[in-house]
Amino acid sequence: MSGESEASTGTKIEPGRRYGFFTDTTLCIGCKACEVACKEWNLLPSDRASLSGMSYDNSRGLSATRWRHVAFVEKLDESGELPTAMPPFQSHWLMMSDVCKHCSNAPCLEACPTGAIFRTEFDTVVVQQDICNGCGYCVPACPFGVVDVDTDDGKAHKCTLCYDRLKGGFEPACSKACPTESIRFGELDELQRRATARVGELHAAGVADAYLYGTPGSPGATGGLERLNAFFLLTAEPEVYNLPCSPDRPANRVVPSLASGLAAVAALAAAAAALLGMRR
Amino acid sequence: MTRPPTTYYGQPALKPAPWVWKVPVYTFAAPVAGAAQLIGTIADLSDPDGGRSIVRHARYAALAGAAFGGPLLIGDLHTPMRWYNMLRIFRGTSPMSIGSWLLTGFGAFSSVVALAQYTIDRNAASARRTATGRNAGVRLSSRIAAVAQLPAAAAGAGMSLYSASLFTATSSPLWAAAPRSLAVKFGSSAVAAAAAGLSLLEHASGRPSPAASALDRIAGAATAMNLGATVAAGRAWRKAEVDGPLTEASAIGASYRIGSILLGQVLPLVCHALNASRSRPSRGLSMLGSLGIVCGSFLMRLAVIEAGKKSSQRPVDSLRFTSGRPRKRDG
């Protein structure tokens, strides 16, 4: 399959390969074109607009109807005072376009009892709207607070990495709309190569804080999460962006929990047999 | 105390489970029904004559719990019409899937057992009137019940404890912090509440069977185990610094500390211990202890579920819980 994506990003979209996003926060200018493009392409309803008082972030976070979200962090200086001088890089701003991480292993997928959430031929994670029954178990399973149940339609929703566009050979709407290439769509191996090179470039330029979040072995890809197909280049602690440093795979706890519970109930069953049998 | 992490304007970093009151009610009713089937089966196997009324009550209670729990679970879906999609696949990494199949199996086998029991009871009633004694229908029903109760009890044991796995296999810090002790807590609490409920039914039926006091002992043993698991879970929660929702002065904290621990564990243990030391057990003490266990078991579930939802909405708790930096490296 060839198409628009090959022309615009150099990425040929073929089933059976792994695709993802590399979001380089040092290039983000906070224009929110990704939020808007996502809403438009995916026909997501508008959110009730209100002022949050959180810098320029009035959309506050990802939700069932908001699959890209731009975070705005205004950095204070060490003393906590408002800064009066401008640093040479990124001034006092950290901006980051957050999105579903399309984890591997994906906790939402592993939690889904209906098989509505599945891994596509592009190695992305999608909720099939015609199967989801809105049990909501994917919601607390997600280590990143991404997937959400819409109480209006009773289904779980999150970023599909524009599954429909990929099928047609188009790059996702958000990366297409990003004017600074902060959001890059591509094949995962290629993106990771590029991201590693970018970190080296930034380090050489004196941005010692730059690191990757979500590539194998880095923060975000921990505790059984091998990698995040949507990964990030950050310049502050993950928590600053509301990201967990060491998330884990909730399914790791299923066996220990069931085994402990079974042992306890078995012991009590044996005690019950002894106590009831004593009167025979 | 580790330093509280930076947060993003205090916005939650996780989303809470979108479940309403039906889930706590289900996670009380269904596990207790499961444990009742288990106790009933054990009573049938170890003391078929003395435990006859216990077995009878347990079989009906098991079906009642399954019949009550299923609709609750379906009602909590945001698209209830599609409940049957739960049976599209089986997924071992999802306690929600494991539980759906357990409930299905439990409901099916418990229906067979209860139906067989009903046939036995009806025939016994008419036999008393006509003095013809046990007939072939009763013998067949007894045999069906004796066989079907085994898978029903096995599924019941699973029912009694899986909801702890349902909660612990999430990213909610409070649920995730104590996987093992939470499972022991839920399992032992279900067994205790089932034994207590069956004991209450014995008293309510007016003529408690001779095996009835064994139920109080089972409930006592299970409650002692529950208390141990409560201590262990409390330690794990404190260590992970996620215990806030359960220790603070709030409705959730009160129903956990006063409802589930004092009323549901300490009081019943005192009642049942006093009764065990008496030559003639007091009916009042037994019933008071049993009521405490049943109420405490429900309040424990309610408190743990609500606290877990709250926990995931506290970015300081959740980001600290995942703040380990074992493998951080640049690039």
Coordinates of C-alpha atoms in Angstrom, one line a residue:
Chain A
M1 CA 0.0 0.0 0.0
S2 CA 1.5 3.3 -0.9
G3 CA -0.1 6.7 -0.3
E4 CA 0.0 10.1 1.2
S5 CA 2.1 9.1 4.2
E6 CA 5.0 8.0 1.9
A7 CA 5.0 11.3 0.2
S8 CA 4.7 13.4 3.4
T9 CA 6.7 11.5 5.9
G10 CA 8.7 9.0 3.9
T11 CA 6.9 6.2 5.8
K12 CA 5.3 3.5 3.7
I13 CA 2.3 2.1 5.7
E14 CA 2.2 -1.7 5.4
P15 CA 0.3 -4.2 7.6
G16 CA 2.6 -6.2 9.8
R17 CA 5.0 -3.4 10.6
R18 CA 5.1 -1.4 13.8
Y19 CA 4.1 2.2 13.7
G20 CA 4.0 4.9 16.4
F21 CA 4.6 8.5 17.4
F22 CA 7.8 10.1 18.5
T23 CA 6.8 13.3 20.3
D24 CA 9.8 15.6 20.8
T25 CA 8.7 18.1 23.4
T26 CA 11.6 20.4 22.7
L27 CA 10.0 21.3 19.4
C28 CA 6.5 21.8 20.7
I29 CA 5.3 25.4 20.5
G30 CA 1.9 24.7 22.2
C31 CA -0.2 25.6 19.2
K32 CA -2.7 22.8 19.8
A33 CA -3.1 22.1 16.2
C34 CA -2.8 18.4 17.1
E35 CA -5.7 18.7 19.5
V36 CA -7.8 20.4 16.9
A37 CA -6.8 18.1 14.0
C38 CA -7.6 15.0 16.1
K39 CA -11.0 16.3 17.1
E40 CA -11.8 17.2 13.5
W41 CA -10.7 14.0 11.9
N42 CA -12.2 11.7 14.5
L43 CA -15.4 13.8 14.8
L44 CA -15.0 14.1 18.5
P45 CA -17.6 16.3 20.2
S46 CA -16.5 19.6 21.7
D47 CA -15.7 19.8 25.4
R48 CA -17.4 22.2 27.7
A49 CA -15.0 25.1 27.5
S50 CA -13.9 26.8 30.7
L51 CA -10.8 28.5 32.0
S52 CA -8.7 26.3 34.1
G53 CA -6.2 28.7 35.4
M54 CA -3.5 26.2 34.5
S55 CA -1.4 28.3 32.2
Y56 CA -2.7 28.0 28.6
D57 CA -4.1 24.5 29.2
N58 CA -7.8 24.7 29.3
S59 CA -8.4 21.2 28.1
R60 CA -6.7 19.7 31.2
G61 CA -6.1 16.2 30.0
L62 CA -6.9 13.3 27.8
S63 CA -10.5 12.0 27.9
A64 CA -13.0 10.0 25.9
T65 CA -13.5 13.0 23.6
R66 CA -9.9 14.4 23.6
W67 CA -7.2 12.1 22.3
R68 CA -4.4 14.6 22.0
H69 CA -3.7 17.0 24.9
V70 CA -1.1 19.7 25.1
A71 CA 0.3 20.3 28.5
F72 CA 1.8 23.7 29.4
V73 CA 4.4 23.8 32.2
E74 CA 5.7 27.2 33.3
K75 CA 9.0 26.6 35.0
L76 CA 9.7 28.5 38.2
D77 CA 13.3 29.1 39.2
E78 CA 14.9 27.1 42.0
S79 CA 13.6 29.3 44.7
G80 CA 10.0 28.9 43.5
E81 CA 9.9 32.6 42.5
L82 CA 8.7 33.7 39.1
P83 CA 11.8 33.9 37.0
T84 CA 13.0 37.3 35.8
A85 CA 15.7 36.2 33.3
M86 CA 15.3 34.1 30.2
P87 CA 17.3 30.9 29.8
P88 CA 18.7 30.3 26.3
F89 CA 16.7 27.2 25.5
Q90 CA 12.9 26.7 25.8
S91 CA 12.7 29.9 27.8
H92 CA 10.6 29.0 30.8
W93 CA 8.2 26.8 28.9
L94 CA 7.7 23.1 28.7
M95 CA 5.0 22.1 26.3
M96 CA 4.1 18.5 25.5
S97 CA 1.5 16.9 23.4
D98 CA 0.3 13.9 25.3
V99 CA -1.5 10.9 23.6
C100 CA -2.3 7.2 24.1
K101 CA 1.0 5.4 24.4
H102 CA -0.1 2.3 22.4
C103 CA 1.9 0.2 25.0
S104 CA 3.3 -3.2 24.4
N105 CA 2.0 -5.1 26.4
A106 CA -1.1 -2.9 26.6
P107 CA -2.7 -3.0 30.0
C108 CA -6.1 -1.9 28.6
L109 CA -6.0 -4.6 26.1
E110 CA -5.0 -7.2 28.7
A111 CA -7.9 -6.0 30.9
C112 CA -10.5 -6.0 28.2
P113 CA -12.9 -9.0 28.8
T114 CA -14.7 -8.7 25.5
G115 CA -11.8 -8.5 23.1
A116 CA -13.1 -5.0 22.0
I117 CA -9.6 -3.7 22.5
F118 CA -7.2 -5.3 20.1
R119 CA -3.7 -4.9 18.5
T120 CA -4.0 -3.9 14.9
E121 CA -1.9 -4.9 12.0
F122 CA 0.1 -1.7 12.5
D123 CA 1.0 -2.7 16.2
T124 CA -1.3 0.0 17.5
V125 CA -4.1 -0.5 20.1
V126 CA -7.7 0.2 19.2
V127 CA -11.1 -0.1 20.9
Q128 CA -13.6 -1.6 18.5
Q129 CA -16.7 0.5 19.1
D130 CA -19.1 -2.2 17.9
I131 CA -17.9 -4.7 20.5
C132 CA -17.2 -2.6 23.6
N133 CA -19.9 -3.0 26.3
G134 CA -18.6 -0.2 28.5
C135 CA -17.5 -2.4 31.4
G136 CA -14.9 0.3 32.1
Y137 CA -12.2 -2.1 33.3
C138 CA -9.7 -0.7 30.8
V139 CA -10.0 2.7 32.6
P140 CA -8.3 1.8 35.9
A141 CA -6.0 -0.6 34.1
C142 CA -4.3 2.1 32.1
P143 CA -1.1 3.2 33.8
F144 CA -1.3 6.6 32.1
G145 CA -4.9 7.6 32.7
V146 CA -5.7 7.6 29.0
V147 CA -8.6 5.5 28.1
D148 CA -12.0 6.8 29.3
V149 CA -15.6 5.7 29.1
D150 CA -18.0 8.2 27.5
T151 CA -21.1 8.2 29.6
D152 CA -23.1 9.5 26.6
D153 CA -22.5 6.6 24.3
G154 CA -21.4 4.0 27.0
K155 CA -18.2 2.9 25.3
A156 CA -14.5 3.3 26.0
H157 CA -12.6 5.7 23.8
K158 CA -9.0 6.6 23.2
C159 CA -6.6 7.5 20.4
T160 CA -6.7 4.9 17.5
L161 CA -3.5 6.3 16.0
C162 CA -5.9 7.1 13.2
Y163 CA -6.4 3.5 12.3
D164 CA -8.7 4.5 9.5
R165 CA -6.1 6.9 8.0
L166 CA -3.3 4.3 8.3
K167 CA -5.5 1.8 6.4
G168 CA -5.8 4.4 3.6
G169 CA -2.1 5.1 3.6
F170 CA -2.4 8.4 5.4
E171 CA -0.3 9.6 8.3
P172 CA -2.4 10.3 11.5
A173 CA -4.1 13.7 11.7
C174 CA -2.1 15.1 14.6
S175 CA 1.3 14.5 13.2
K176 CA 0.0 15.8 9.8
A177 CA -1.1 19.0 11.5
C178 CA 2.0 19.5 13.7
P179 CA 3.8 22.5 12.2
T180 CA 7.1 21.9 14.0
E181 CA 7.5 18.2 13.6
S182 CA 7.3 17.9 17.3
I183 CA 4.9 14.9 16.6
R184 CA 6.5 12.5 14.2
F185 CA 4.7 9.5 12.8
G186 CA 6.7 6.6 11.4
E187 CA 7.9 3.1 11.7
L188 CA 9.0 2.4 15.3
D189 CA 12.6 1.3 14.6
E190 CA 13.2 4.4 12.5
L191 CA 11.5 6.7 15.0
Q192 CA 13.6 5.2 17.9
R193 CA 16.8 5.7 15.8
R194 CA 15.9 9.3 15.1
A195 CA 15.0 9.9 18.7
T196 CA 18.3 8.6 20.0
A197 CA 20.1 10.8 17.5
R198 CA 18.1 13.8 18.6
V199 CA 18.9 13.2 22.2
G200 CA 22.6 13.1 21.3
E201 CA 22.2 16.3 19.3
L202 CA 20.6 18.0 22.2
H203 CA 23.2 16.8 24.7
A204 CA 25.9 18.1 22.4
A205 CA 24.1 21.4 22.3
G206 CA 24.2 21.6 26.1
V207 CA 20.6 20.4 26.8
A208 CA 21.8 17.8 29.3
D209 CA 18.3 17.1 30.7
A210 CA 17.0 15.6 27.4
Y211 CA 16.0 11.9 27.6
L212 CA 13.6 9.5 26.0
Y213 CA 10.5 8.3 27.8
G214 CA 8.9 5.1 26.6
T215 CA 11.7 3.5 24.6
P216 CA 12.8 0.0 25.7
G217 CA 14.7 0.3 29.0
S218 CA 13.9 3.9 29.6
P219 CA 11.4 5.5 32.1
G220 CA 7.8 4.7 31.1
A221 CA 8.8 1.4 29.6
T222 CA 9.1 -0.5 32.9
G223 CA 7.4 -3.2 35.0
G224 CA 6.5 -5.5 32.0
L225 CA 5.7 -2.6 29.6
E226 CA 8.3 -3.4 27.0
R227 CA 7.9 -0.2 25.1
L228 CA 5.5 2.6 24.3
N229 CA 4.7 2.9 20.6
A230 CA 4.0 6.5 21.3
F231 CA 7.1 7.7 23.1
F232 CA 8.5 11.1 24.1
L233 CA 11.6 13.2 24.4
L234 CA 11.4 15.1 27.7
T235 CA 13.6 17.6 29.4
A236 CA 12.2 17.4 33.0
E237 CA 11.2 14.6 35.4
P238 CA 8.2 12.6 33.9
E239 CA 6.0 13.7 36.8
V240 CA 6.3 17.3 35.7
Y241 CA 4.3 16.2 32.6
N242 CA 1.9 14.1 34.7
L243 CA 3.6 10.9 33.5
P244 CA 4.6 8.0 35.8
C245 CA 8.3 7.3 36.0
S246 CA 8.0 3.5 36.5
P247 CA 4.5 2.4 35.5
D248 CA 3.9 -1.4 35.5
R249 CA 1.7 -4.0 33.9
P250 CA -1.3 -4.6 36.2
A251 CA -1.7 -8.1 34.8
N252 CA 1.6 -9.0 36.6
R253 CA -0.5 -9.1 39.8
V254 CA -3.2 -11.5 38.6
V255 CA -1.4 -14.8 39.4
P256 CA 0.0 -13.7 42.8
S257 CA -3.4 -12.4 43.8
L258 CA -5.4 -15.4 42.7
A259 CA -2.8 -17.8 44.2
S260 CA -2.9 -16.1 47.6
G261 CA -6.7 -15.9 47.6
L262 CA -7.0 -19.6 46.6
A263 CA -4.5 -20.6 49.3
A264 CA -6.5 -18.7 51.9
V265 CA -9.9 -20.1 50.9
A266 CA -8.4 -23.6 50.6
A267 CA -7.1 -23.4 54.2
L268 CA -10.5 -22.2 55.4
A269 CA -12.2 -24.9 53.5
A270 CA -10.0 -27.5 55.2
A271 CA -10.8 -25.9 58.6
A272 CA -14.5 -26.0 57.7
A273 CA -14.3 -29.7 56.8
A274 CA -12.6 -30.4 60.1
L275 CA -15.0 -28.3 62.2
L276 CA -18.1 -29.7 60.5
G277 CA -16.8 -33.3 60.4
M278 CA -16.0 -33.3 64.1
R279 CA -19.7 -33.8 64.9
R280 CA -20.2 -36.8 62.8
Chain B
M1 CA 8.7 9.5 53.9
T2 CA 9.8 10.2 50.4
R3 CA 9.5 13.7 49.0
P4 CA 6.1 14.2 47.4
P5 CA 6.5 14.3 43.7
T6 CA 5.8 17.3 41.5
T7 CA 2.4 17.1 39.9
Y8 CA 0.9 18.8 36.9
Y9 CA -1.3 21.4 38.5
G10 CA -2.6 18.6 40.8
Q11 CA -4.5 17.1 37.9
P12 CA -5.1 13.3 38.4
A13 CA -2.5 11.2 36.5
L14 CA -4.9 8.3 36.4
K15 CA -8.6 7.8 35.8
P16 CA -10.8 6.2 38.4
A17 CA -12.8 3.0 37.7
P18 CA -16.2 4.2 36.3
W19 CA -18.2 2.0 38.6
V20 CA -21.2 2.9 40.7
W21 CA -22.8 1.3 43.8
K22 CA -23.7 -1.9 41.9
V23 CA -20.1 -3.0 41.9
P24 CA -19.6 -2.9 45.7
V25 CA -23.0 -4.7 46.2
Y26 CA -22.0 -7.3 43.6
T27 CA -18.6 -7.9 45.1
F28 CA -20.4 -8.6 48.4
A29 CA -23.3 -10.7 47.2
A30 CA -21.6 -12.9 44.6
P31 CA -18.4 -13.8 46.6
V32 CA -20.5 -14.6 49.7
A33 CA -22.8 -16.7 47.6
G34 CA -19.8 -18.5 46.2
A35 CA -18.4 -19.2 49.7
A36 CA -21.9 -20.3 50.8
Q37 CA -21.9 -23.0 48.1
L38 CA -18.4 -24.0 49.2
I39 CA -19.4 -24.4 52.8
G40 CA -22.6 -26.1 51.9
T41 CA -20.7 -28.7 49.8
I42 CA -18.2 -29.2 52.6
A43 CA -21.1 -29.7 55.0
D44 CA -22.7 -32.2 52.7
L45 CA -19.5 -34.2 52.3
S46 CA -18.4 -34.1 55.9
D47 CA -21.6 -34.3 57.8
P48 CA -24.5 -35.3 55.5
D49 CA -27.1 -35.8 58.3
G50 CA -26.2 -33.2 60.9
G51 CA -25.6 -30.5 58.3
R52 CA -28.7 -31.1 56.3
S53 CA -30.4 -27.7 56.9
I54 CA -27.0 -25.9 56.4
V55 CA -26.7 -27.6 53.1
R56 CA -30.2 -26.6 52.1
H57 CA -29.8 -23.0 53.1
A58 CA -26.4 -22.8 51.3
R59 CA -27.7 -24.2 48.1
Y60 CA -30.6 -21.7 47.9
A61 CA -28.3 -18.8 49.1
A62 CA -25.8 -19.6 46.4
L63 CA -28.4 -19.4 43.6
A64 CA -29.9 -16.3 45.2
G65 CA -26.5 -14.6 45.2
A66 CA -25.8 -15.5 41.6
A67 CA -29.3 -14.5 40.4
F68 CA -28.9 -11.2 42.3
G69 CA -25.3 -10.6 41.3
G70 CA -25.6 -11.2 37.6
P71 CA -28.1 -8.4 36.9
L72 CA -26.1 -6.0 39.1
L73 CA -23.0 -6.7 37.1
I74 CA -24.8 -6.2 33.8
G75 CA -26.5 -3.1 35.2
D76 CA -23.1 -1.6 35.8
L77 CA -22.0 -1.9 32.2
H78 CA -22.3 1.4 30.3
T79 CA -23.8 -0.6 27.4
P80 CA -25.8 -3.4 29.2
M81 CA -27.4 -4.6 26.0
R82 CA -24.0 -6.0 25.0
W83 CA -23.4 -8.0 28.2
Y84 CA -23.0 -11.2 26.2
N85 CA -19.8 -9.9 24.7
M86 CA -18.3 -10.9 28.0
L87 CA -18.6 -14.4 26.7
R88 CA -16.9 -13.7 23.4
I89 CA -13.5 -14.6 24.6
F90 CA -11.6 -15.8 27.7
R91 CA -8.7 -13.7 28.8
G92 CA -6.4 -14.9 31.6
T93 CA -4.8 -11.5 32.1
S94 CA -8.2 -10.0 32.8
P95 CA -9.9 -10.8 36.2
M96 CA -13.0 -9.2 34.7
S97 CA -13.0 -12.0 32.0
I98 CA -12.1 -14.7 34.6
G99 CA -14.9 -13.4 36.8
S100 CA -17.5 -13.4 34.0
W101 CA -16.8 -17.0 33.2
L102 CA -16.7 -18.0 36.9
L103 CA -20.1 -16.3 37.5
T104 CA -21.5 -18.0 34.4
G105 CA -20.3 -21.4 35.6
F106 CA -21.3 -20.8 39.1
G107 CA -24.7 -19.6 38.1
A108 CA -25.3 -22.7 35.9
F109 CA -24.1 -25.3 38.4
S110 CA -25.8 -23.5 41.4
S111 CA -29.1 -23.5 39.5
V112 CA -28.8 -27.3 39.0
V113 CA -27.9 -27.8 42.6
A114 CA -30.7 -25.6 43.9
L115 CA -33.3 -27.2 41.5
A116 CA -32.3 -30.6 42.8
Q117 CA -32.6 -29.4 46.3
Y118 CA -36.0 -28.0 45.6
T119 CA -37.1 -31.3 44.3
I120 CA -35.8 -33.0 47.4
D121 CA -37.6 -30.5 49.6
R122 CA -40.9 -30.8 47.8
N123 CA -40.9 -34.6 47.8
A124 CA -39.9 -34.6 51.5
A125 CA -42.9 -32.4 52.2
S126 CA -45.4 -34.6 50.3
A127 CA -43.7 -37.8 51.6
R128 CA -44.5 -36.5 55.1
R129 CA -48.1 -36.1 54.2
T130 CA -48.5 -39.4 52.4
A131 CA -46.0 -41.4 54.5
T132 CA -44.7 -43.1 51.4
G133 CA -41.1 -42.3 52.3
R134 CA -38.3 -41.4 49.9
N135 CA -39.0 -42.0 46.3
A136 CA -37.0 -42.4 43.2
G137 CA -37.2 -38.7 42.4
V138 CA -35.6 -37.8 45.6
R139 CA -32.8 -40.3 45.1
L140 CA -32.1 -39.0 41.6
S141 CA -32.2 -35.4 42.8
S142 CA -29.8 -36.2 45.7
R143 CA -27.4 -37.7 43.3
I144 CA -27.6 -34.8 40.9
A145 CA -27.0 -32.4 43.7
A146 CA -24.2 -34.4 45.1
V147 CA -22.4 -34.3 41.7
A148 CA -23.3 -30.8 40.6
Q149 CA -22.3 -29.3 43.9
L150 CA -18.6 -30.1 43.2
P151 CA -18.1 -27.8 40.2
A152 CA -20.5 -25.3 41.8
A153 CA -18.3 -25.3 45.0
A154 CA -15.1 -25.0 42.9
A155 CA -16.5 -22.0 41.0
G156 CA -17.8 -20.7 44.3
A157 CA -14.3 -20.7 45.8
G158 CA -13.2 -18.8 42.7
M159 CA -16.1 -16.4 43.1
S160 CA -15.2 -15.8 46.7
L161 CA -11.8 -14.4 46.0
Y162 CA -11.5 -13.2 42.4
S163 CA -12.8 -9.7 43.0
A164 CA -9.6 -8.9 44.9
S165 CA -7.7 -9.7 41.7
L166 CA -10.1 -7.5 39.7
F167 CA -9.1 -4.6 41.8
T168 CA -5.4 -5.3 42.3
A169 CA -4.8 -5.9 38.6
T170 CA -5.3 -2.2 37.9
S171 CA -3.1 0.9 38.1
S172 CA -5.0 2.4 41.1
P173 CA -2.2 2.7 43.7
L174 CA -4.3 1.6 46.7
W175 CA -5.5 -1.5 44.9
A176 CA -2.2 -2.3 43.4
A177 CA -0.1 -1.9 46.5
A178 CA -1.3 -5.0 48.4
P179 CA -2.0 -7.8 45.8
R180 CA -1.6 -10.8 48.1
S181 CA -3.0 -9.5 51.4
L182 CA -6.0 -8.0 49.6
A183 CA -6.8 -11.4 48.0
V184 CA -6.6 -13.1 51.4
K185 CA -8.7 -10.3 52.9
F186 CA -11.5 -10.7 50.3
G187 CA -11.4 -14.5 50.3
S188 CA -11.5 -14.8 54.1
S189 CA -14.1 -12.1 54.4
A190 CA -16.4 -13.9 52.0
V191 CA -16.0 -17.2 53.8
A192 CA -16.6 -15.5 57.1
A193 CA -19.7 -13.7 55.8
A194 CA -21.1 -16.9 54.2
A195 CA -20.6 -18.9 57.4
A196 CA -22.1 -16.0 59.4
G197 CA -25.1 -15.7 57.1
L198 CA -25.7 -19.5 57.2
S199 CA -25.5 -19.3 61.0
L200 CA -28.1 -16.5 61.0
L201 CA -30.3 -18.6 58.7
E202 CA -30.0 -21.5 61.2
H203 CA -31.2 -19.3 64.0
A204 CA -33.9 -17.8 61.9
S205 CA -35.2 -21.2 61.0
G206 CA -36.0 -21.6 64.7
R207 CA -34.4 -25.0 65.1
P208 CA -30.6 -24.6 64.7
S209 CA -29.1 -27.9 63.6
P210 CA -26.4 -29.4 65.9
A211 CA -23.8 -28.4 63.4
A212 CA -24.8 -24.8 63.6
S213 CA -22.1 -23.9 66.2
A214 CA -19.5 -25.2 63.8
L215 CA -20.5 -22.4 61.4
D216 CA -19.6 -19.8 64.1
R217 CA -16.3 -21.5 64.5
I218 CA -15.6 -21.3 60.7
A219 CA -16.7 -17.7 60.7
G220 CA -14.4 -17.0 63.7
A221 CA -11.4 -18.7 62.0
A222 CA -12.0 -16.8 58.7
T223 CA -12.4 -13.6 60.6
A224 CA -9.1 -14.1 62.4
M225 CA -7.5 -14.7 59.1
N226 CA -9.2 -11.6 57.8
L227 CA -7.8 -9.6 60.7
G228 CA -4.3 -10.8 59.9
A229 CA -4.7 -9.9 56.2
T230 CA -6.1 -6.5 57.3
V231 CA -2.9 -5.8 59.3
A232 CA -0.7 -7.0 56.4
A233 CA -2.6 -4.9 53.9
G234 CA -2.5 -1.9 56.2
R235 CA 1.3 -2.3 56.4
A236 CA 1.7 -2.5 52.6
W237 CA -0.5 0.5 52.1
R238 CA 1.4 2.5 54.7
K239 CA 4.7 1.5 53.2
A240 CA 3.6 2.6 49.7
E241 CA 2.1 5.8 51.2
V242 CA -1.2 5.2 49.5
D243 CA -3.3 4.5 52.7
G244 CA -4.7 8.1 52.8
P245 CA -8.2 7.4 51.6
L246 CA -8.7 4.7 54.3
T247 CA -7.0 6.4 57.2
E248 CA -8.3 9.9 56.8
A249 CA -11.4 11.2 58.7
S250 CA -14.0 10.6 56.0
A251 CA -17.0 8.4 55.3
I252 CA -14.7 5.9 53.5
G253 CA -12.2 5.9 56.3
A254 CA -14.9 5.5 58.9
S255 CA -16.6 2.6 57.1
Y256 CA -13.2 0.9 56.8
R257 CA -12.0 1.4 60.4
I258 CA -15.2 1.4 62.4
G259 CA -17.4 -0.6 60.0
S260 CA -15.1 -3.3 58.7
I261 CA -12.5 -3.6 61.4
L262 CA -14.3 -2.9 64.7
L263 CA -17.8 -4.1 63.8
G264 CA -16.8 -6.7 61.2
Q265 CA -13.7 -8.2 62.9
V266 CA -13.1 -7.2 66.5
L267 CA -16.7 -7.5 67.8
P268 CA -17.4 -10.8 66.1
L269 CA -14.2 -12.3 67.3
V270 CA -15.0 -11.3 70.9
C271 CA -18.6 -12.7 70.5
H272 CA -17.5 -16.0 69.0
A273 CA -14.6 -16.4 71.5
L274 CA -17.0 -15.8 74.4
N275 CA -19.4 -18.3 73.0
A276 CA -16.7 -20.9 72.4
S277 CA -15.7 -20.7 76.1
R278 CA -19.3 -21.2 77.4
S279 CA -20.7 -24.6 77.9
R280 CA -24.0 -23.5 76.5
P281 CA -23.5 -21.0 73.6
S282 CA -25.6 -17.9 73.7
R283 CA -27.9 -17.4 70.7
G284 CA -27.7 -13.6 71.1
L285 CA -23.9 -13.6 71.0
S286 CA -23.8 -15.8 68.0
M287 CA -26.3 -13.7 66.1
L288 CA -24.5 -10.4 67.1
G289 CA -21.2 -11.8 65.9
S290 CA -22.7 -13.0 62.7
L291 CA -24.4 -9.7 62.0
G292 CA -21.2 -7.9 62.6
I293 CA -19.3 -10.1 60.1
V294 CA -21.9 -9.7 57.4
C295 CA -22.1 -5.9 57.7
G296 CA -18.4 -5.6 58.1
S297 CA -17.7 -7.7 55.0
F298 CA -20.0 -5.4 52.9
L299 CA -18.5 -2.2 54.4
M300 CA -14.9 -3.5 53.8
R301 CA -15.7 -3.9 50.1
L302 CA -17.5 -0.6 49.8
A303 CA -14.6 1.2 51.6
V304 CA -11.8 -0.5 49.6
I305 CA -13.5 0.1 46.3
E306 CA -14.3 3.8 47.0
A307 CA -10.8 4.3 48.4
G308 CA -9.2 2.8 45.3
K309 CA -11.2 5.1 43.1
K310 CA -10.1 8.0 45.2
S311 CA -6.5 6.8 45.3
S312 CA -6.2 6.9 41.5
Q313 CA -7.4 10.6 41.5
R314 CA -4.5 11.6 43.8
P315 CA -1.6 12.4 41.6
V316 CA 0.8 12.7 44.6
D317 CA -0.1 9.1 45.6
S318 CA -0.1 7.6 42.1
L319 CA 3.1 9.3 40.9
R320 CA 4.9 8.5 44.1
F321 CA 3.7 4.9 43.8
T322 CA 5.4 4.7 40.4
S323 CA 8.3 6.9 41.2
G324 CA 10.9 4.1 41.4
R325 CA 13.8 5.0 39.1
P326 CA 15.5 1.7 38.6
R327 CA 16.6 1.9 35.1
K328 CA 16.6 5.5 34.2
R329 CA 19.1 6.5 31.7
D330 CA 19.5 9.2 29.1
G331 CA 18.8 8.5 25.5

